[in-house]
Coordinates of C-alpha atoms and ligand atoms in Angstrom, one line a residue:
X1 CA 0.0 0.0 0.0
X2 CA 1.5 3.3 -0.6
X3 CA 2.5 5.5 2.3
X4 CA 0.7 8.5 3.9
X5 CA 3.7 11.7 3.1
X6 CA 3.2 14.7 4.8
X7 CA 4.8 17.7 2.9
X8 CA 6.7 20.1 4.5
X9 CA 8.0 23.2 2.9
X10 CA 9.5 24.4 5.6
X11 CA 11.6 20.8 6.9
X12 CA 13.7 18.8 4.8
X13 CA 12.1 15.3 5.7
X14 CA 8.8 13.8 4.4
X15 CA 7.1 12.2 7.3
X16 CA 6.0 8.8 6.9
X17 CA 2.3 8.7 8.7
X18 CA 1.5 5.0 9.7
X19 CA -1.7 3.1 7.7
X20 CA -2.1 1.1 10.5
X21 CA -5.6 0.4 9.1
X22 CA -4.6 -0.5 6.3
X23 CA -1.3 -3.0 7.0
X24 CA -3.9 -4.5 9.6
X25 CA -6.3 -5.4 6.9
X26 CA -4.1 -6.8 4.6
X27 CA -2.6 -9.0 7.7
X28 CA -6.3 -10.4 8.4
X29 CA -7.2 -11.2 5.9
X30 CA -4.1 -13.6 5.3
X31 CA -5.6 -14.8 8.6
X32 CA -8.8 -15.2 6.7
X33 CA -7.8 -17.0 3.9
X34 CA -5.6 -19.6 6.6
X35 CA -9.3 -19.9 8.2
X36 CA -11.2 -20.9 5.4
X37 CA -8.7 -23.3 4.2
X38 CA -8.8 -24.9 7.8
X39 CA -12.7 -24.7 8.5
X40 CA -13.2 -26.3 4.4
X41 CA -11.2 -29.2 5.7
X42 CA -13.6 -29.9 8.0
X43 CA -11.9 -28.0 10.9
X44 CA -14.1 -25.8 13.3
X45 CA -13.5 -22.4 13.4
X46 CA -11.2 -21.3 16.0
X47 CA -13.3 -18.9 19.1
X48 CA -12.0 -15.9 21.2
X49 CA -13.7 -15.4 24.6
X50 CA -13.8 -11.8 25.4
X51 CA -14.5 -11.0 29.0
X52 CA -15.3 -7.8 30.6
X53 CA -15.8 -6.7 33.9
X54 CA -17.8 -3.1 35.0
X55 CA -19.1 -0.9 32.3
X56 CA -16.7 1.0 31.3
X57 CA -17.2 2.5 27.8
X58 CA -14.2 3.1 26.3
X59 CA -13.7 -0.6 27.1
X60 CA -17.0 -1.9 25.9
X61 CA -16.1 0.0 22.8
X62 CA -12.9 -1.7 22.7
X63 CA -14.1 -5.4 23.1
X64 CA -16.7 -4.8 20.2
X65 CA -13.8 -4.0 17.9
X66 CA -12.1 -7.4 19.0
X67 CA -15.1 -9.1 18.1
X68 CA -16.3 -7.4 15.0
X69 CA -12.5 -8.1 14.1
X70 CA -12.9 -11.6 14.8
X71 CA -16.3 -12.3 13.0
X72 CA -14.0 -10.2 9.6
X73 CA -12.1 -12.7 9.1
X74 CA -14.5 -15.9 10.2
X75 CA -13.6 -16.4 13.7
X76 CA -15.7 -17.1 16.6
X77 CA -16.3 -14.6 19.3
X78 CA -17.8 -14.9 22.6
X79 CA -18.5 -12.2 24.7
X80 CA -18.5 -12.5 28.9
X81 CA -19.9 -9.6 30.6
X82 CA -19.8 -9.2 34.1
X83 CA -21.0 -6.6 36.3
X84 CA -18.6 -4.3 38.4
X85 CA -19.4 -5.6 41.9
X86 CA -18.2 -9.7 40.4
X87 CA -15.5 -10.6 42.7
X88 CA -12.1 -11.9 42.0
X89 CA -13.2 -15.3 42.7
X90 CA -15.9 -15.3 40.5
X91 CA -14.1 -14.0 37.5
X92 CA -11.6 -17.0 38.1
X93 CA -14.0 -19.5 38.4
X94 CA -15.3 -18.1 34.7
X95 CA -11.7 -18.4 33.7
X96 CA -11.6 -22.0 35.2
X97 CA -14.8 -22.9 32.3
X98 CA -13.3 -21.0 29.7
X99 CA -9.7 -22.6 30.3
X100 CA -11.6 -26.2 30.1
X101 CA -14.2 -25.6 27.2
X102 CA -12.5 -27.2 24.5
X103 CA -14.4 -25.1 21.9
X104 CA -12.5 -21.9 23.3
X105 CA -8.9 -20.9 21.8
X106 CA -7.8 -17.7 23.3
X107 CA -9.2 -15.9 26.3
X108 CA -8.8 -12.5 26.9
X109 CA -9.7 -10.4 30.1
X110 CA -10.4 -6.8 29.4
X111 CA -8.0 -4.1 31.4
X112 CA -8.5 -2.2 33.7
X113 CA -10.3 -4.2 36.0
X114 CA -12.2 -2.5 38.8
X115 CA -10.6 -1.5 41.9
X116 CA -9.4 -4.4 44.3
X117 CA -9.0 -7.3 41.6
X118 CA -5.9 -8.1 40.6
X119 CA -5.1 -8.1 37.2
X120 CA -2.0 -10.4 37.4
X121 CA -3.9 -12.9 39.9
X122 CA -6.9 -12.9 36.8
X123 CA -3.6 -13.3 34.3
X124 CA -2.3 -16.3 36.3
X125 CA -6.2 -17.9 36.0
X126 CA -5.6 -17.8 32.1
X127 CA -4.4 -21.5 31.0
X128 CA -1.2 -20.4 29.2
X129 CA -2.1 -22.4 26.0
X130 CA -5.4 -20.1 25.6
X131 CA -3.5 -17.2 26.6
X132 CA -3.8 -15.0 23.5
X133 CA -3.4 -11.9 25.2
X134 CA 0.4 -12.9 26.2
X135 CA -0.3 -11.5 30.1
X136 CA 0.8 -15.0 31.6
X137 CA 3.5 -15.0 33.6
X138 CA 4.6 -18.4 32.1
X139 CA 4.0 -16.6 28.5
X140 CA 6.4 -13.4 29.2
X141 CA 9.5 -15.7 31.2
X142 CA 8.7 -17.7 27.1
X143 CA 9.3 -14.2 25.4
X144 CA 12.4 -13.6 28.1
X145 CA 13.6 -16.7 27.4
X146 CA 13.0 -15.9 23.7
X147 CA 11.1 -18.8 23.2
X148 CA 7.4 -17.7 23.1
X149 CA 4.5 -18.7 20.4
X150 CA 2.4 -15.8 22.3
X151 CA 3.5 -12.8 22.3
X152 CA 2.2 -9.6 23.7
X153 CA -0.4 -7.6 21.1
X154 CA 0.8 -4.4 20.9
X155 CA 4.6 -5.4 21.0
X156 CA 3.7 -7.3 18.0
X157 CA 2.0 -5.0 15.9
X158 CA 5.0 -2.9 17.0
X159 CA 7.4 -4.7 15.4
X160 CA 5.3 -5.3 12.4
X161 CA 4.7 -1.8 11.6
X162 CA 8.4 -1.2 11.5
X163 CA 9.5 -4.6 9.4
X164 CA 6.4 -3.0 7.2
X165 CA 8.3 0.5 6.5
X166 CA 11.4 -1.1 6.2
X167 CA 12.5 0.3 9.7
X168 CA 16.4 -0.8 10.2
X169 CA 16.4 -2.5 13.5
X170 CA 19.3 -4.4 14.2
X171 CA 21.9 -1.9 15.5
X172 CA 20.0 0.4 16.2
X173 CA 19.3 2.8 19.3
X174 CA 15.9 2.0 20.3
X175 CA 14.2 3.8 23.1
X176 CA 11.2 2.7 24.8
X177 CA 9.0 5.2 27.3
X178 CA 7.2 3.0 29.9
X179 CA 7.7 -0.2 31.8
X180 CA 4.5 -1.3 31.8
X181 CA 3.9 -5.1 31.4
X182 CA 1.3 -5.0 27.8
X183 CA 3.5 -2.8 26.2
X184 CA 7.1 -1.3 27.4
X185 CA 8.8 -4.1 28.8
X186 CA 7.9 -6.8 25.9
X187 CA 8.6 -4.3 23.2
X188 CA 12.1 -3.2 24.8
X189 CA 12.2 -7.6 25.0
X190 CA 11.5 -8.0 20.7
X191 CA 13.9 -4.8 20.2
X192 CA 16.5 -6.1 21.6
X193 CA 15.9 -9.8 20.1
X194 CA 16.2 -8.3 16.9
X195 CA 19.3 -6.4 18.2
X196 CA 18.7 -2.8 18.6
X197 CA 20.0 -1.8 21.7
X198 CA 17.5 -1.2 24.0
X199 CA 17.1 2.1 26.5
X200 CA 14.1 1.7 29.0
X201 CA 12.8 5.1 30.2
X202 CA 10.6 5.5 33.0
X203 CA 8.8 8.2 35.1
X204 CA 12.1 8.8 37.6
X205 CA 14.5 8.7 34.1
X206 CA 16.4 11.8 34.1
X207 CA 17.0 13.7 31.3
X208 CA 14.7 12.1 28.9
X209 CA 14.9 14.5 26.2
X210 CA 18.5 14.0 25.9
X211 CA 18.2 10.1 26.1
X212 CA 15.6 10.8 23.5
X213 CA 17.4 12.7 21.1
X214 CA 20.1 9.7 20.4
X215 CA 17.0 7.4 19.2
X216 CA 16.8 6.1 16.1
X217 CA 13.5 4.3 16.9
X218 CA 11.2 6.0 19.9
X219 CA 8.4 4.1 21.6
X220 CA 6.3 6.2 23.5
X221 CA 3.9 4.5 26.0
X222 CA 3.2 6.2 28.9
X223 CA -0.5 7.5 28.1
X224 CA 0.5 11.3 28.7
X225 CA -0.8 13.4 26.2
X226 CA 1.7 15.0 24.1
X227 CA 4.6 14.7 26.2
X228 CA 6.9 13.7 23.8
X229 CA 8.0 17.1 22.4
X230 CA 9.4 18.0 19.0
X231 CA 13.6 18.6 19.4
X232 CA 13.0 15.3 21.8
X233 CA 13.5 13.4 18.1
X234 CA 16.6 12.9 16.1
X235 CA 15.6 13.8 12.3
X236 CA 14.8 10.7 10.7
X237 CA 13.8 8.6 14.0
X238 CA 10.9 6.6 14.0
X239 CA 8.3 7.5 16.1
X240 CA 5.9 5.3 17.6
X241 CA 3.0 6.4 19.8
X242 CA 1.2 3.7 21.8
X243 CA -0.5 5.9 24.1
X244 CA -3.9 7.0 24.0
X245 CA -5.6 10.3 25.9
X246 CA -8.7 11.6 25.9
X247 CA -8.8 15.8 25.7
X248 CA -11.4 17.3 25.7
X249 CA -13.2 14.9 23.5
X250 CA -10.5 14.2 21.2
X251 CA -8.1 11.1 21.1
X252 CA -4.0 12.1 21.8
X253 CA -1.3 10.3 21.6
X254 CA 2.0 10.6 23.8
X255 CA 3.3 12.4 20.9
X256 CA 2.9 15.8 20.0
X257 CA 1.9 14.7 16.2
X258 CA 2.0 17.8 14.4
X259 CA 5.4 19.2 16.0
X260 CA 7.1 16.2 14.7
X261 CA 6.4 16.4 11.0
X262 CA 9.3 17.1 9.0
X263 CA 11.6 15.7 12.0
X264 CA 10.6 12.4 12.0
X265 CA 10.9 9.4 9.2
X266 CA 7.9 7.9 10.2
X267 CA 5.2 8.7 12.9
X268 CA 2.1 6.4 14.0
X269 CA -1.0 8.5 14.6
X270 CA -3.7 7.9 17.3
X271 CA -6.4 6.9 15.4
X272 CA -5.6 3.9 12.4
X273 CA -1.9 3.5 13.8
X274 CA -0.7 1.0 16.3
X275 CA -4.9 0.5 17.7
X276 CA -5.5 -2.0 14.2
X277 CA -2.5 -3.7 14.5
X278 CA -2.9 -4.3 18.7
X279 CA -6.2 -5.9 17.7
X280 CA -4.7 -7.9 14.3
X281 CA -2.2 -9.7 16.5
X282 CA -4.6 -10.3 19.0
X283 CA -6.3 -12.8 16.2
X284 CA -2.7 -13.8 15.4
X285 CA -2.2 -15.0 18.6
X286 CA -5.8 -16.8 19.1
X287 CA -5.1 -18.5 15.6
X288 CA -1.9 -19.6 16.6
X289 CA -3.1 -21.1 19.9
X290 CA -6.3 -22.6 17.8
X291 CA -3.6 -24.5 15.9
X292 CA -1.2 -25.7 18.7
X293 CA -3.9 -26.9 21.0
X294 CA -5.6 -29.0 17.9
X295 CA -2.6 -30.0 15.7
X296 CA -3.4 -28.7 12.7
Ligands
GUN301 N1 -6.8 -2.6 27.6 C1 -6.1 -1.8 26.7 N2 -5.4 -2.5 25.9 C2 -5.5 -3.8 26.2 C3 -5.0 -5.0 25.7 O1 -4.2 -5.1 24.8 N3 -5.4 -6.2 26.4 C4 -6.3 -6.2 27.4 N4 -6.6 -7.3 28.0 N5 -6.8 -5.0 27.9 C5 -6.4 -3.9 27.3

């Protein structure tokens, strides 16, 4: 698909904008097609369960995009809402049915959670073979160990988008804002796999501007609206913004977007950038655990 170039009289560099949309469809529906070739040989279609806790509707809104994703490219979804008040043991003991229904592939458990569960006790209740979400602990000592079949959603679509754009990796200086277990510390785990060398930056990091300005790729996860400034980026960096704010009605990212144009190579934007691609390895994984739990 042809890139997204922002012009810039005023800069020398074109900025790449990320079609997240678009690499995610044409990622699915090579899922698809693998689906139809299994379910014509007689194979079920594999089935994602979705469970949500509270009503949150940001993360309503989320889990319907899961599923609509799923039914796209002929998967089975099935959707497990709970009210807010369910208690930890209770949302276990739905785990524990999921984790033994043999017509269920991935689970995933929506985040946040309400106040007072604990999202890594619910992670643990996942059985690591249906863990398409990657949040077990057994699944991230895999991708420490460099051994994983699941592997973290966003982390993946990560490193997909820059493989996509032809984003040199190996060698280079990488840095990754947040430490958070879905998306900072798995990513800064696959960068330095493919050998970039890795810095991890954190709330207490000092200096983060300079440690920024050596980057040749910047992740920026830390869901802080625009923090990332401008003369934070090296010309030619890639920039990519995981985080997601709400302002005043509108969606930020971590990034300050516009400031960036003509600085960096290549720039994800909040809406169609990493989002479809977090949601287009979610399938990967459920597919891949589909296939490993039947054999086929
Ligand atoms: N909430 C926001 N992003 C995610 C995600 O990737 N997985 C889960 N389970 N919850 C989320």
């Amino acid at each position: 698909m042809p890139p997204t170039r922002t012009p810039s009289s005023a800069r020398s560099i074109e900025t790449i904008v990320v079609d997240g949309l678009a690499l995610a469809k044409s990622i699915r529906s090579e899922l698809a097609e693998e689906i139809a070739k299994l379910t014509a040989s007689g194979a079920r279609p594999p089935c994602l369960a979705v469970v949500l806790v509270g009503d949150d509707p940001a993360s309503r809104s989320y889990i319907k995009g899961k599923q609509r994703a799923c039914g796209g490219i002929g998967m089975r979804s099935v959707e497990h809402l709970l009210p807010a008040e369910t208690s930890q043991g209770e949302i276990i003991a739905l785990i524990d049915r999921l984790n033994r229904d043999d017509s269920i592939d991935g689970i995933l458990v929506q985040l946040p959670l309400p106040d007072g569960i604990s999202a890594a006790a619910v992670a643990r209740a996942v059985d690591p073979a249906k863990d398409a979400d990657a949040l077990h602990p057994n699944t991230s000592g895999q991708l420490l160990a460099g051994t994983a079949d699941l592997i973290s959603c966003t982390p993946l679509g990560i490193m997909a988008v820059l493989d996509h754009y032809g984003i040199p990796i190996e060698g280079a200086d990488a840095v990754v804002i947040g430490r958070s277990n879905i998306v900072g510390k798995p990513v800064s785990l696959l960068l330095q796999q493919r050998h970039a060398t890795v810095t991890m930056c954190h709330s207490r990091t000092r200096d983060l501007p300079g440690i920024c300005r050596r980057a040749d790729i910047v992740v920026a996860a830390t869901g802080r609206a625009r923090m990332v400034k401008a003369d934070w980026i090296k010309p030619g960096a890639a920039v990519i913004d995981v985080g997601v704010s709400e302002v005043d009605g509108e969606l930020i990212g971590d990034v300050d977007f516009e400031a960036v144009q003509g600085i960096a190579k290549l720039i994800t934007p909040s809406r169609r950038g990493i989002g479809p691609m977090t949601i287009t390895m979610l399938l990967r994984n459920t597919l891949h655990a589909y296939r490993a739990r039947l054999g086929v």
